[in-house]
Coordinates of N, CA and C in Angstrom, one line a residue:
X1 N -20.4 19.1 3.7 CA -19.5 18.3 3.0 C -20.2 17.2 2.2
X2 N -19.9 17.0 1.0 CA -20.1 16.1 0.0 C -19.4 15.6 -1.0
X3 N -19.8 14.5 -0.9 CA -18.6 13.5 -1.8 C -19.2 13.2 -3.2
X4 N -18.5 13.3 -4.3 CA -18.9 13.0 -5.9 C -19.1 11.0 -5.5
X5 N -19.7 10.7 -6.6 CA -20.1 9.3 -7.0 C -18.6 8.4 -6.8
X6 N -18.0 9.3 -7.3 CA -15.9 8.7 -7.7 C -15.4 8.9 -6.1
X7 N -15.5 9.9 -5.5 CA -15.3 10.0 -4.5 C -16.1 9.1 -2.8
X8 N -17.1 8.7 -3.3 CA -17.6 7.9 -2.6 C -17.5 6.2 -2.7
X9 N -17.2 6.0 -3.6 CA -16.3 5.0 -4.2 C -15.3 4.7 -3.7
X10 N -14.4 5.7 -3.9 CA -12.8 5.6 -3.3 C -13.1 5.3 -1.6
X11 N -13.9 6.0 -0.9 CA -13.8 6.5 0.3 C -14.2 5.1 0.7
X12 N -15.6 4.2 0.3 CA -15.5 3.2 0.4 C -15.0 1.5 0.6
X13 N -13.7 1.7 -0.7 CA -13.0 1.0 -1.6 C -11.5 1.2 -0.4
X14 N -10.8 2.5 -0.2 CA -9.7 2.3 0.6 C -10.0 2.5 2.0
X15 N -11.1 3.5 2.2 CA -11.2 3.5 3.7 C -12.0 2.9 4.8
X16 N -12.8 2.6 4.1 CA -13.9 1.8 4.8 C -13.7 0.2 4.9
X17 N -13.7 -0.5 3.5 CA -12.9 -1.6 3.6 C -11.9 -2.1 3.8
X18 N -11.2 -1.0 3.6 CA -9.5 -1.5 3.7 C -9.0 -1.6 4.7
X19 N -9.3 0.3 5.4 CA -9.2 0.3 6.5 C -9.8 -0.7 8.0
X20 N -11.2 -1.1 7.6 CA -11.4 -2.5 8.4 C -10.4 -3.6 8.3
X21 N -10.2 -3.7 7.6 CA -9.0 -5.0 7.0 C -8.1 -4.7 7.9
X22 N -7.2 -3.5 7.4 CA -5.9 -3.1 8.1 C -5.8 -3.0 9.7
X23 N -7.2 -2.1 10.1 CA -7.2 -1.7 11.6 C -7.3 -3.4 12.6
X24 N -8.3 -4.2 11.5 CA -8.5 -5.7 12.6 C -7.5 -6.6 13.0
X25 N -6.1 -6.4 11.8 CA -5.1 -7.3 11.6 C -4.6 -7.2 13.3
X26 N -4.3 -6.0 14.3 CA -3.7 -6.5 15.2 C -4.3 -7.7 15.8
X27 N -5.5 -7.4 15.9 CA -6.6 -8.2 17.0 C -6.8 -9.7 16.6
X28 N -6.7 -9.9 15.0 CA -6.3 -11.4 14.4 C -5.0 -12.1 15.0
X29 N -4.1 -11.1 14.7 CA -2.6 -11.6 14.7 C -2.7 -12.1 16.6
X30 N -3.0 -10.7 17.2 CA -3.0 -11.4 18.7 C -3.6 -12.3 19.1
X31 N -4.8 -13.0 18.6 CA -5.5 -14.0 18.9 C -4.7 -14.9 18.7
X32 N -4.3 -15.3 17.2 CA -3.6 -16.2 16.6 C -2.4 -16.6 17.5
X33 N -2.0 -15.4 17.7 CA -0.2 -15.6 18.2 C -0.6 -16.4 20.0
X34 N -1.8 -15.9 20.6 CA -1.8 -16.4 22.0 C -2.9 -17.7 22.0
X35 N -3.2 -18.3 21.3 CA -3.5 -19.6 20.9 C -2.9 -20.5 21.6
X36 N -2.4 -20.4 22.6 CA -1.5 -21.5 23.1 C -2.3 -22.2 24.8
X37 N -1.6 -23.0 24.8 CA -2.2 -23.9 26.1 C -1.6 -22.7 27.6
X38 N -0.3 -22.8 27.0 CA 0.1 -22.1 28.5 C 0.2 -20.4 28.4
X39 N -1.0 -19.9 27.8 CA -1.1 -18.3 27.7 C -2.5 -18.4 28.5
X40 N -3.5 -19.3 27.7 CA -4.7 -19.3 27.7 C -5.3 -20.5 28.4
X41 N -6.2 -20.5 29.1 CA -7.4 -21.3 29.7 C -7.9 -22.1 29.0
X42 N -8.9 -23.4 29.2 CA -9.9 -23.7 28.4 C -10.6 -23.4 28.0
X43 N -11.7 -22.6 29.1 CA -12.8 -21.4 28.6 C -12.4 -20.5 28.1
X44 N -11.1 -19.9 28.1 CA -10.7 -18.6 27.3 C -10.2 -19.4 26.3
X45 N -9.7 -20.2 25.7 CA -9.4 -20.7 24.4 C -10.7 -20.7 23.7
X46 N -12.0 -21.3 24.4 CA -13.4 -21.7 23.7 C -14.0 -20.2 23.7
X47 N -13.7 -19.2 24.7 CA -14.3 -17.6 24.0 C -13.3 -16.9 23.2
X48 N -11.8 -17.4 22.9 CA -11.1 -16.9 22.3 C -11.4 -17.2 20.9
X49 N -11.5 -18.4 20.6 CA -11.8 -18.8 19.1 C -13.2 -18.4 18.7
X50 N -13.9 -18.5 19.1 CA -15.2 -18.1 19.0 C -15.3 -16.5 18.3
X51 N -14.5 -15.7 19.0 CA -14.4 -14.2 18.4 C -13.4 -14.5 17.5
X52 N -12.4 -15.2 17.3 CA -11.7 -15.0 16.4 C -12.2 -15.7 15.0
X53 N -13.0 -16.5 14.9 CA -13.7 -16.7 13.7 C -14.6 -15.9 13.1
X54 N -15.2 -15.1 13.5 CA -16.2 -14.2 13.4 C -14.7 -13.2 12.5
X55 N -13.9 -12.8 13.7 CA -12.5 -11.8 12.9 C -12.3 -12.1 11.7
X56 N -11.7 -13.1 11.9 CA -10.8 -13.5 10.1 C -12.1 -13.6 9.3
X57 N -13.2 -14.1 9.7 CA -14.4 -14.3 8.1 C -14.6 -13.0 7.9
X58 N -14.8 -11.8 9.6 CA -15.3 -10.5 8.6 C -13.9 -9.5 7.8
X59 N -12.8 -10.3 8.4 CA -11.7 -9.5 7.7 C -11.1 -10.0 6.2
X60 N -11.3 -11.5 5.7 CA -11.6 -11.5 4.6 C -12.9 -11.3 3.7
X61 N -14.1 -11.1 4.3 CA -15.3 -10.4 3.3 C -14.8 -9.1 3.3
X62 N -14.1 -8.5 4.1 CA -13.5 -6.9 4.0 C -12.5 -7.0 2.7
X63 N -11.7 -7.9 2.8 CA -10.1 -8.2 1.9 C -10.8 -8.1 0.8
X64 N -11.7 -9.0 0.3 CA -12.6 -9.4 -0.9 C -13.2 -7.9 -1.5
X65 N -14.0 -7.1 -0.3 CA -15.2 -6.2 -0.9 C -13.6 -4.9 -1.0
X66 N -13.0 -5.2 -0.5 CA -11.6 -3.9 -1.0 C -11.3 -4.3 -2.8
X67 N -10.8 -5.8 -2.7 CA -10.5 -5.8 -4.1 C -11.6 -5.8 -5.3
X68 N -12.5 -6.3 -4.7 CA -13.8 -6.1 -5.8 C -13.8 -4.7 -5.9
X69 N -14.5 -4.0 -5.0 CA -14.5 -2.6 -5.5 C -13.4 -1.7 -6.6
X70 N -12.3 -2.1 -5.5 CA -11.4 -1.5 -6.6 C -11.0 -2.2 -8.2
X71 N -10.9 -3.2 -8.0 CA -10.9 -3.8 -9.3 C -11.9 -3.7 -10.4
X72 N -13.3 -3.6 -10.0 CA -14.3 -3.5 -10.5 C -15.1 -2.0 -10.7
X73 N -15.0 -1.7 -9.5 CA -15.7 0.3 -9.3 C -14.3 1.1 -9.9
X74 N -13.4 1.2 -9.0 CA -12.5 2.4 -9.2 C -11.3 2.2 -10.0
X75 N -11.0 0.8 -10.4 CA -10.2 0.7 -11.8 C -10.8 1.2 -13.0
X76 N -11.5 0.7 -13.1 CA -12.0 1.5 -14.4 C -12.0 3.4 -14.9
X77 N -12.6 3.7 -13.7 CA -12.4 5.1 -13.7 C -10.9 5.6 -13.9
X78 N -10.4 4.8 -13.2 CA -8.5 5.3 -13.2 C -7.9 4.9 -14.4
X79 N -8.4 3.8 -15.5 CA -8.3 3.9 -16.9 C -9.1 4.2 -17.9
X80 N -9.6 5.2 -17.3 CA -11.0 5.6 -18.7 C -9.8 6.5 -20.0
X81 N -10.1 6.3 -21.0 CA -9.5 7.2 -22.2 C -9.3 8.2 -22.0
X82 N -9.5 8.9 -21.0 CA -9.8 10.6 -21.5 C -8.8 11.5 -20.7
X83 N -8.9 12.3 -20.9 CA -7.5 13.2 -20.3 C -7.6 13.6 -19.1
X84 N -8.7 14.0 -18.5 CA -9.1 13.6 -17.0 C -8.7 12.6 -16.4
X85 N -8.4 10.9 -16.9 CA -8.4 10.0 -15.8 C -6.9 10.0 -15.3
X86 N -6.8 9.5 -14.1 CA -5.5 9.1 -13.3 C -4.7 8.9 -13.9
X87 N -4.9 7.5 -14.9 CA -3.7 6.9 -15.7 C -3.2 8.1 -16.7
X88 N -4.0 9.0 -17.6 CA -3.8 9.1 -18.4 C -2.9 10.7 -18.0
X89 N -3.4 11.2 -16.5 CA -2.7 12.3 -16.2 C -1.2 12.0 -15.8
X90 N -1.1 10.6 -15.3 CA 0.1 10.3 -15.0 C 0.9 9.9 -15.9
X91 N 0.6 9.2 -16.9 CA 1.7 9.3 -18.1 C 2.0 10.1 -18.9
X92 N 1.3 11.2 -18.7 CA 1.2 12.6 -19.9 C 2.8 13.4 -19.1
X93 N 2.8 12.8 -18.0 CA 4.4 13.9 -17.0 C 5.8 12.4 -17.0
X94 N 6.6 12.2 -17.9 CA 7.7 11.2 -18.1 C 8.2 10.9 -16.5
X95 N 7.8 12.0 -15.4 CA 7.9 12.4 -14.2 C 7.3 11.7 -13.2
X96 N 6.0 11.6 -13.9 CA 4.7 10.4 -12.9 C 4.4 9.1 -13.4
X97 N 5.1 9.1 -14.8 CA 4.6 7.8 -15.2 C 5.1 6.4 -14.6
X98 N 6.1 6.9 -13.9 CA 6.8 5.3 -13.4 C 5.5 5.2 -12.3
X99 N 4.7 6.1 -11.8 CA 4.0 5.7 -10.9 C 2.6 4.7 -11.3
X100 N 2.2 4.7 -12.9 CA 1.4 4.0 -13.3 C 1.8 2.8 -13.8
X101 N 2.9 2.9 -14.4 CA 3.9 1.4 -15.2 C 4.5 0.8 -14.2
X102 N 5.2 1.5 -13.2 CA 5.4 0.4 -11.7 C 3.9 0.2 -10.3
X103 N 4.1 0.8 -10.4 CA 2.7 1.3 -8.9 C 1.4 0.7 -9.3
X104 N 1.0 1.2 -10.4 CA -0.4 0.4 -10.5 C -0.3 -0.9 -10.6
X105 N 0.4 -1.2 -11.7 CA 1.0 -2.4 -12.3 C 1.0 -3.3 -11.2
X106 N 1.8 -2.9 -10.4 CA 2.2 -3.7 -9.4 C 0.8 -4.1 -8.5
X107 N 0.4 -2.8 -7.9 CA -0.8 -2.8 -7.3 C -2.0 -3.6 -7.3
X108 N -2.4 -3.3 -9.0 CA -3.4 -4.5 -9.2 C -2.9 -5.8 -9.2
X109 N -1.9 -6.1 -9.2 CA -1.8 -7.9 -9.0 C -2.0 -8.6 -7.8
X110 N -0.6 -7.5 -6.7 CA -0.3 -7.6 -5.6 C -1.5 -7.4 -4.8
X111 N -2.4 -6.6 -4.7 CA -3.8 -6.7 -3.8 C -4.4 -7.7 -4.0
X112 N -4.6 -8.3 -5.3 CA -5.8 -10.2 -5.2 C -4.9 -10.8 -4.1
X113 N -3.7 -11.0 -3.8 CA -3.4 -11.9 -2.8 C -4.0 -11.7 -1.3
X114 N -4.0 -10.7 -1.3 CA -4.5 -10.6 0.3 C -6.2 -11.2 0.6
X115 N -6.6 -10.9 0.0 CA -8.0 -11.7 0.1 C -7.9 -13.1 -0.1
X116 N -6.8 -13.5 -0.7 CA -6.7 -15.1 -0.8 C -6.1 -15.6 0.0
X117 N -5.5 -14.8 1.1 CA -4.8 -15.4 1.8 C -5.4 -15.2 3.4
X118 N -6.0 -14.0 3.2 CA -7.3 -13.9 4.5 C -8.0 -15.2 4.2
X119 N -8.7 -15.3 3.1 CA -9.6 -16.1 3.1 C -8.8 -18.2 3.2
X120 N -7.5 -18.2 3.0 CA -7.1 -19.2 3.5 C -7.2 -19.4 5.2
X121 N -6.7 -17.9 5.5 CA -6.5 -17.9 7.3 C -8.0 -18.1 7.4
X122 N -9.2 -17.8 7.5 CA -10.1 -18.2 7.7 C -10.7 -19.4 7.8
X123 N -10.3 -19.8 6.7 CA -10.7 -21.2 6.5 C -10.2 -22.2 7.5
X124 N -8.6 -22.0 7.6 CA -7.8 -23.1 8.9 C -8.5 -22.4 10.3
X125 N -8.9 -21.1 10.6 CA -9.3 -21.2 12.0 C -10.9 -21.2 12.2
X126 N -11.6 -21.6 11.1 CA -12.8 -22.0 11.2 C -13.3 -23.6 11.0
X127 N -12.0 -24.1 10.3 CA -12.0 -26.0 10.5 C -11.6 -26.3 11.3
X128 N -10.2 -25.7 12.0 CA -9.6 -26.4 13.2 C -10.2 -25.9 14.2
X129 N -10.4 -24.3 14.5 CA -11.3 -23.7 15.5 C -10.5 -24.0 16.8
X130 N -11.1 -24.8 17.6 CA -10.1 -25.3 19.1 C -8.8 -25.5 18.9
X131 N -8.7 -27.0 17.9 CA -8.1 -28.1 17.7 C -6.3 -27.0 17.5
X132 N -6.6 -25.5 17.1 CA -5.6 -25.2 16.6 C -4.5 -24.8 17.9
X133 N -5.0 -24.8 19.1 CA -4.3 -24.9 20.5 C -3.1 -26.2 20.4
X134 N -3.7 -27.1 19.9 CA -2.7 -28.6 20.2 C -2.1 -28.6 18.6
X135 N -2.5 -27.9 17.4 CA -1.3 -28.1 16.1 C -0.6 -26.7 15.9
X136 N 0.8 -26.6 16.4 CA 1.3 -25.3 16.8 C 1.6 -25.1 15.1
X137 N 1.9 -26.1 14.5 CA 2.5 -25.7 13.2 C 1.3 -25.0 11.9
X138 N 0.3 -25.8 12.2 CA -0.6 -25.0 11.9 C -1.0 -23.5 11.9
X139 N -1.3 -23.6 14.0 CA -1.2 -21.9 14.1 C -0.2 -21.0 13.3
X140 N 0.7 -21.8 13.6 CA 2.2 -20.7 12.7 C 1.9 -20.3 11.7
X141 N 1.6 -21.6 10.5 CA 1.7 -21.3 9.2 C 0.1 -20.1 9.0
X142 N -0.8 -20.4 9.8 CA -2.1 -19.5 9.7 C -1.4 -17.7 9.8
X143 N -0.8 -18.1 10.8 CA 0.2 -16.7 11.7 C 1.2 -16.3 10.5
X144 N 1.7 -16.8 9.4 CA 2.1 -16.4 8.7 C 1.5 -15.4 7.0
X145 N 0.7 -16.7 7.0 CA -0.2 -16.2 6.0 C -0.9 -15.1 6.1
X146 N -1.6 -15.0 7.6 CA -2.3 -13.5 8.0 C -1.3 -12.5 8.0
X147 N -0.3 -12.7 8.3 CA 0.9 -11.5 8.1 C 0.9 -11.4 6.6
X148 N 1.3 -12.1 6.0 CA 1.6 -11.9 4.7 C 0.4 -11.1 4.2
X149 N -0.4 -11.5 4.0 CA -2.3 -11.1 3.7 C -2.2 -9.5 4.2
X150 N -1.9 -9.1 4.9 CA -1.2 -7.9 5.4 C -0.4 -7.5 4.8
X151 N 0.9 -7.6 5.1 CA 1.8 -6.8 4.0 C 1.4 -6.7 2.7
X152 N 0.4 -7.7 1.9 CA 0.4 -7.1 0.8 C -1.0 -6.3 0.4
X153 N -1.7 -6.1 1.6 CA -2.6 -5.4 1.6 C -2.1 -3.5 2.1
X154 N -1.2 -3.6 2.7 CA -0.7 -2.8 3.3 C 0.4 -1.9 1.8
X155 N 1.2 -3.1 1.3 CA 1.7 -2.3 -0.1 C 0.8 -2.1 -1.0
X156 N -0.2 -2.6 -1.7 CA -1.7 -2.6 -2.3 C -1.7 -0.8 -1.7
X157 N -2.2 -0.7 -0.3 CA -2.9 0.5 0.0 C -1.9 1.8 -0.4
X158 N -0.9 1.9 0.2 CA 0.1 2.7 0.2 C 0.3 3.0 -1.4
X159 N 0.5 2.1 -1.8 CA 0.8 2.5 -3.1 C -0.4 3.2 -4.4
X160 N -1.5 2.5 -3.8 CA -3.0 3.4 -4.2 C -3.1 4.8 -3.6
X161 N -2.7 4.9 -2.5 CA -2.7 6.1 -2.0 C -2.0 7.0 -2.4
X162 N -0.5 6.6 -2.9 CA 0.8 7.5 -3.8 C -0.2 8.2 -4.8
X163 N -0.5 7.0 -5.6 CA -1.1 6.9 -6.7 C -1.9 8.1 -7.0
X164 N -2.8 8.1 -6.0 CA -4.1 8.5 -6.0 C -3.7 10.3 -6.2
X165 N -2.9 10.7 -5.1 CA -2.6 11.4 -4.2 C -1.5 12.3 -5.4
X166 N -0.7 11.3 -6.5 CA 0.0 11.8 -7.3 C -0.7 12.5 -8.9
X167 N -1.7 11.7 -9.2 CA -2.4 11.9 -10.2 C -3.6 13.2 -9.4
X168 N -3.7 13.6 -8.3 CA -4.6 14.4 -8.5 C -3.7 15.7 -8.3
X169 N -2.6 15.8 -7.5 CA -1.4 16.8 -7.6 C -1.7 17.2 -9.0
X170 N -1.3 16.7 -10.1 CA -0.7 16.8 -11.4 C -2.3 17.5 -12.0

């Protein structure tokens, strides 16, 4: 088995990174969510946060090396001029094209948020770190943001995957 240069790219770009991103989200969210005084101990708060900083910083350098790649490596390729690329096979069918005028469209905007918003959650549980046991509203809004950072990583992916999945059908 062997993968072309485009193909190792992609494999990279949604599965490798993304997939890290996507698979870690439970292990964030449940940190985050049991952050509390009466779930958790002292010493289990001080080994809890400890791993969970490590989490969110490698799950937003994951958010980041997803949208770089793709923005940088595999968009390009998906709009090259020529009759071979993605875009160009999907607008050639009146049938697939809403998949490039809505779906990509959409895709490339909607995926920069998730890195910015990992990389916000990171930031609050690497300043507050402990402190975020005694500011619940903080945890929350961190607990929200990581969710959201998600869902739009999660429609980002799905919808690359349509994409992907539709343009090589055709």
């Amino acid at each position: 088995m062997t993968l072309t240069h485009h193909e190792f790219w992609n494999v990279l770009h949604g599965m490798v990174l993304g997939g890290v991103f996507l698979l870690a989200f439970a292990g964030g969210l449940e940190a985050l969510y049991s952050l509390r005084p009466e779930v958790v101990s002292g010493r289990g708060i001080r080994d809890r946060v400890g791993r969970m900083k490590v989490g969110v910083v490698a799950m937003a350098v994951a958010a980041w090396g997803t949208v770089l790649t793709g923005t940088w490596v595999v968009y390009p390729w998906y709009r090259e001029e020529v009759a071979t690329s993605a875009k160009t096979v999907l607008l050639s069918d009146p049938s697939t094209a809403g998949w490039h005028t809505f779906g990509m469209e959409w895709k490339e905007h909607l995926a920069w948020m998730s890195p910015i918003l990992a990389t916000v959650v990171a930031f609050i549980v690497v300043y507050y770190g402990m402190s975020l046991v005694r500011h619940d509203r903080i945890r929350k809004t961190a607990i929200t943001l990581f969710a959201l950072a998600f869902l739009f990583a999660v429609i980002a992916g799905a919808l690359g995957a349509l994409i992907n999945k539709t343009a090589s059908a055709n």
